[in-house]
Amino acid sequence: MSQALTAAGDGRWPRIRVGAGRHVAQLPLVLGGLHQELPVQHTVRVAMEPRNTRGWGAQRGADLAVGAGFLPSGAALFRRGVVHLTLIRLRSLPDTVCAGMKLLIVGLNPSPSSADAGIGYARPGNRFWPAALKAGLVSVDRDPRHALQYHGLGMTDIVRRTTRRADEIDVAEYNAGFARIIRLAQWLRPKAICFVGLSGWRNVVDRSAQAGVQKVAIGRRPVYLMPHTSGLNAHCRLDDLVEHFSRALALANKS
C-alpha cells in the first residue's frame, strides 16, 4: 500500500486514510492507485485528509471517489476537514487528472476491456492511442499516467459505469456525470476539454452538435467535440481522428 494510504483494521470493512497532509489536487491519482489495488466489488471506508483548501468538502470528496471508479454507499460526511465515505470498488477506470492540465479528454464510459486493463480505450481495434501518438498528444502508447505527467493530458469519462455499448447509458447517468465534469473543470481548469464521442455531448448539451469547437464552454474552458475512436466507427478514418486530436491540441495551446 502506498505511503499516501494508511489502513486501520477496526469494524466490518477496512478503513483507509487517504492523502493525509497532501494537496487535494493530488487525491485523484492517490485514489486511482487505491482502485488498482482493490478487487472488484470490494468495500472500503475511506477518510480523505488532504490539506484543507478552498472548496474542499463532501461534494468534492464524493466527486473524487466517483472519478476514481468507486460507488459511494451512502452520503459523504464532512467533519473537521475530513471527508468520510464508504466506497465500493467498481469494474471501472480511475481518472488521471491533476491541476495544470493542457487538455482534458472526456470519454463516454469505460468498456469492459478498458476497465479490466486499467487503461482507457484499450479495446482491440480502438484507435485512440494510435491517433493520439500520431497527433503528438502522447509519446508513450497506452500509458495514461505518463501522458498526464509529461504531456498534461488528463483522462476521464462522463459516466463511470462500465457497459458494452454506449446505448446502455441512460439520460440520468449522462446528466449526473456531466455535472461532475463541470465541477472538475471549474476546479482543475484545464486549458481545453476534448469530448471523445458525439453522443454524450448531444444527450446533455446540444442534440444537433457537430464535431469541432463548440459554442458552449465548460467551466469557462473551451470545448472540442470529436467522433468516437472505436474501430466500429467506420465513418472516421485514423487520419480523421489524428486531425481532430491535432485541432483539440491547437485549441489548448492557444487558450
mmCIF file of C-alpha atoms in Angstrom, residues 45-202:
data_model
loop_
_atom_site.group_PDB
_atom_site.id
_atom_site.type_symbol
_atom_site.label_atom_id
_atom_site.label_comp_id
_atom_site.label_asym_id
_atom_site.label_seq_id
_atom_site.Cartn_x
_atom_site.Cartn_y
_atom_site.Cartn_z
ATOM 1 C CA ARG A 45 -14.194 3.017 4.288
ATOM 2 C CA VAL A 46 -12.015 5.994 3.480
ATOM 3 C CA ALA A 47 -11.116 9.131 5.359
ATOM 4 C CA MET A 48 -9.810 11.755 2.930
ATOM 5 C CA GLU A 49 -7.479 14.056 4.835
ATOM 6 C CA PRO A 50 -5.779 16.452 2.418
ATOM 7 C CA ARG A 51 -4.576 19.871 3.422
ATOM 8 C CA ASN A 52 -7.756 21.872 3.846
ATOM 9 C CA THR A 53 -8.121 24.191 0.867
ATOM 10 C CA ARG A 54 -10.844 26.355 -0.603
ATOM 11 C CA GLY A 55 -13.714 24.279 -1.950
ATOM 12 C CA TRP A 56 -12.805 21.132 -0.039
ATOM 13 C CA GLY A 57 -15.833 19.342 1.381
ATOM 14 C CA ALA A 58 -18.304 16.495 0.995
ATOM 15 C CA GLN A 59 -19.198 17.221 -2.651
ATOM 16 C CA ARG A 60 -15.609 17.319 -3.849
ATOM 17 C CA GLY A 61 -14.759 14.216 -1.861
ATOM 18 C CA ALA A 62 -17.684 12.334 -3.396
ATOM 19 C CA ASP A 63 -16.731 13.560 -6.886
ATOM 20 C CA LEU A 64 -13.170 12.344 -6.378
ATOM 21 C CA ALA A 65 -14.413 8.921 -5.300
ATOM 22 C CA VAL A 66 -16.713 8.599 -8.322
ATOM 23 C CA GLY A 67 -13.944 9.778 -10.636
ATOM 24 C CA ALA A 68 -11.625 7.154 -9.180
ATOM 25 C CA GLY A 69 -14.036 4.366 -10.114
ATOM 26 C CA PHE A 70 -15.838 3.871 -6.808
ATOM 27 C CA LEU A 71 -19.532 3.842 -5.958
ATOM 28 C CA PRO A 72 -20.272 5.754 -2.736
ATOM 29 C CA SER A 73 -22.506 3.797 -0.374
ATOM 30 C CA GLY A 74 -24.438 6.491 1.433
ATOM 31 C CA ALA A 75 -23.722 10.190 1.718
ATOM 32 C CA ALA A 76 -20.311 11.694 2.346
ATOM 33 C CA LEU A 77 -19.717 13.032 5.855
ATOM 34 C CA PHE A 78 -17.540 16.121 6.204
ATOM 35 C CA ARG A 79 -16.185 16.706 9.685
ATOM 36 C CA ARG A 80 -13.185 18.725 10.872
ATOM 37 C CA GLY A 81 -11.728 18.943 7.390
ATOM 38 C CA VAL A 82 -12.022 15.199 6.709
ATOM 39 C CA VAL A 83 -14.409 13.563 4.222
ATOM 40 C CA HIS A 84 -15.634 10.137 5.346
ATOM 41 C CA LEU A 85 -17.088 7.744 2.765
ATOM 42 C CA THR A 86 -17.904 4.069 2.388
ATOM 43 C CA LEU A 87 -16.980 3.026 -1.140
ATOM 44 C CA ILE A 88 -17.497 0.023 -3.395
ATOM 45 C CA ARG A 89 -14.781 -0.618 -5.956
ATOM 46 C CA LEU A 90 -16.446 -0.810 -9.367
ATOM 47 C CA ARG A 91 -15.321 -2.570 -12.511
ATOM 48 C CA SER A 92 -14.374 0.796 -13.938
ATOM 49 C CA LEU A 93 -11.474 3.160 -14.588
ATOM 50 C CA PRO A 94 -9.967 5.847 -12.363
ATOM 51 C CA ASP A 95 -9.428 9.395 -13.585
ATOM 52 C CA THR A 96 -5.918 10.506 -14.428
ATOM 53 C CA VAL A 97 -6.236 14.227 -13.749
ATOM 54 C CA CYS A 98 -4.386 16.972 -11.896
ATOM 55 C CA ALA A 99 -4.039 20.733 -11.786
ATOM 56 C CA GLY A 100 -2.362 22.398 -14.760
ATOM 57 C CA MET A 101 -3.587 20.024 -17.464
ATOM 58 C CA LYS A 102 -3.171 21.140 -21.052
ATOM 59 C CA LEU A 103 -6.035 19.033 -22.406
ATOM 60 C CA LEU A 104 -8.680 17.001 -20.593
ATOM 61 C CA ILE A 105 -10.027 14.052 -22.597
ATOM 62 C CA VAL A 106 -13.615 13.145 -21.694
ATOM 63 C CA GLY A 107 -14.924 9.821 -22.980
ATOM 64 C CA LEU A 108 -18.416 8.362 -22.723
ATOM 65 C CA ASN A 109 -17.813 5.491 -20.279
ATOM 66 C CA PRO A 110 -15.396 2.565 -19.874
ATOM 67 C CA SER A 111 -15.706 -0.602 -21.909
ATOM 68 C CA PRO A 112 -15.166 -3.957 -20.159
ATOM 69 C CA SER A 113 -11.815 -4.301 -21.950
ATOM 70 C CA SER A 114 -10.644 -0.918 -20.703
ATOM 71 C CA ALA A 115 -11.887 -1.494 -17.156
ATOM 72 C CA ASP A 116 -10.121 -4.844 -16.936
ATOM 73 C CA ALA A 117 -6.894 -3.496 -18.445
ATOM 74 C CA GLY A 118 -6.938 -0.377 -16.279
ATOM 75 C CA ILE A 119 -6.315 1.725 -19.394
ATOM 76 C CA GLY A 120 -8.835 3.795 -21.303
ATOM 77 C CA TYR A 121 -9.580 2.898 -24.926
ATOM 78 C CA ALA A 122 -7.899 -0.495 -24.546
ATOM 79 C CA ARG A 123 -10.464 -2.470 -26.517
ATOM 80 C CA PRO A 124 -8.869 -4.179 -29.539
ATOM 81 C CA GLY A 125 -9.418 -2.072 -32.632
ATOM 82 C CA ASN A 126 -9.888 1.199 -30.765
ATOM 83 C CA ARG A 127 -7.807 3.863 -32.490
ATOM 84 C CA PHE A 128 -7.463 6.341 -29.627
ATOM 85 C CA TRP A 129 -3.825 5.613 -28.794
ATOM 86 C CA PRO A 130 -2.563 5.297 -32.404
ATOM 87 C CA ALA A 131 -4.251 8.606 -33.245
ATOM 88 C CA ALA A 132 -3.018 10.306 -30.059
ATOM 89 C CA LEU A 133 0.550 9.192 -30.784
ATOM 90 C CA LYS A 134 0.399 10.372 -34.382
ATOM 91 C CA ALA A 135 -1.082 13.738 -33.359
ATOM 92 C CA GLY A 136 1.595 14.314 -30.712
ATOM 93 C CA LEU A 137 -0.762 14.230 -27.738
ATOM 94 C CA VAL A 138 1.306 11.449 -26.151
ATOM 95 C CA SER A 139 4.693 9.855 -26.692
ATOM 96 C CA VAL A 140 4.157 6.502 -24.953
ATOM 97 C CA ASP A 141 1.452 4.056 -26.013
ATOM 98 C CA ARG A 142 -1.298 3.122 -23.533
ATOM 99 C CA ASP A 143 0.166 4.915 -20.521
ATOM 100 C CA PRO A 144 -2.304 7.463 -19.093
ATOM 101 C CA ARG A 145 -0.074 8.470 -16.183
ATOM 102 C CA HIS A 146 2.864 9.178 -18.491
ATOM 103 C CA ALA A 147 0.528 11.203 -20.710
ATOM 104 C CA LEU A 148 -0.559 13.254 -17.696
ATOM 105 C CA GLN A 149 2.906 13.785 -16.244
ATOM 106 C CA TYR A 150 4.792 14.577 -19.452
ATOM 107 C CA HIS A 151 2.127 15.961 -21.782
ATOM 108 C CA GLY A 152 -0.519 17.431 -19.490
ATOM 109 C CA LEU A 153 -3.136 15.091 -20.973
ATOM 110 C CA GLY A 154 -5.838 14.189 -18.458
ATOM 111 C CA MET A 155 -8.445 11.492 -18.944
ATOM 112 C CA THR A 156 -11.912 10.893 -17.518
ATOM 113 C CA ASP A 157 -15.375 9.762 -18.655
ATOM 114 C CA ILE A 158 -18.838 11.256 -18.358
ATOM 115 C CA VAL A 159 -20.222 8.027 -16.878
ATOM 116 C CA ARG A 160 -18.142 5.713 -14.715
ATOM 117 C CA ARG A 161 -20.336 2.615 -15.075
ATOM 118 C CA THR A 162 -18.859 0.061 -17.461
ATOM 119 C CA THR A 163 -21.082 -1.104 -20.325
ATOM 120 C CA ARG A 164 -20.564 -2.998 -23.554
ATOM 121 C CA ARG A 165 -22.476 -0.429 -25.609
ATOM 122 C CA ALA A 166 -22.981 3.309 -25.240
ATOM 123 C CA ASP A 167 -26.738 2.932 -25.714
ATOM 124 C CA GLU A 168 -26.908 1.169 -22.329
ATOM 125 C CA ILE A 169 -26.318 4.534 -20.618
ATOM 126 C CA ASP A 170 -29.475 6.418 -19.666
ATOM 127 C CA VAL A 171 -30.056 10.167 -19.712
ATOM 128 C CA ALA A 172 -29.978 10.470 -15.914
ATOM 129 C CA GLU A 173 -26.465 8.974 -15.867
ATOM 130 C CA TYR A 174 -25.325 11.388 -18.565
ATOM 131 C CA ASN A 175 -26.750 14.357 -16.645
ATOM 132 C CA ALA A 176 -25.169 13.356 -13.333
ATOM 133 C CA GLY A 177 -21.846 12.605 -14.990
ATOM 134 C CA PHE A 178 -21.839 15.839 -16.935
ATOM 135 C CA ALA A 179 -22.442 17.812 -13.739
ATOM 136 C CA ARG A 180 -19.348 16.147 -12.261
ATOM 137 C CA ILE A 181 -17.307 17.063 -15.349
ATOM 138 C CA ILE A 182 -18.356 20.706 -14.967
ATOM 139 C CA ARG A 183 -17.238 20.738 -11.330
ATOM 140 C CA LEU A 184 -13.976 19.018 -12.284
ATOM 141 C CA ALA A 185 -13.234 21.597 -14.990
ATOM 142 C CA GLN A 186 -14.075 24.502 -12.689
ATOM 143 C CA TRP A 187 -11.724 23.098 -10.075
ATOM 144 C CA LEU A 188 -8.694 21.924 -12.089
ATOM 145 C CA ARG A 189 -9.077 24.370 -15.014
ATOM 146 C CA PRO A 190 -7.506 22.517 -17.951
ATOM 147 C CA LYS A 191 -6.599 24.750 -20.872
ATOM 148 C CA ALA A 192 -9.164 22.953 -23.050
ATOM 149 C CA ILE A 193 -11.507 19.960 -22.963
ATOM 150 C CA CYS A 194 -11.969 17.362 -25.696
ATOM 151 C CA PHE A 195 -15.086 15.175 -25.656
ATOM 152 C CA VAL A 196 -14.462 11.894 -27.490
ATOM 153 C CA GLY A 197 -17.778 10.596 -28.798
ATOM 154 C CA LEU A 198 -20.649 12.743 -30.008
ATOM 155 C CA SER A 199 -23.497 11.074 -28.126
ATOM 156 C CA GLY A 200 -22.650 12.271 -24.618
ATOM 157 C CA TRP A 201 -22.491 15.927 -25.628
ATOM 158 C CA ARG A 202 -25.583 15.596 -27.789
#
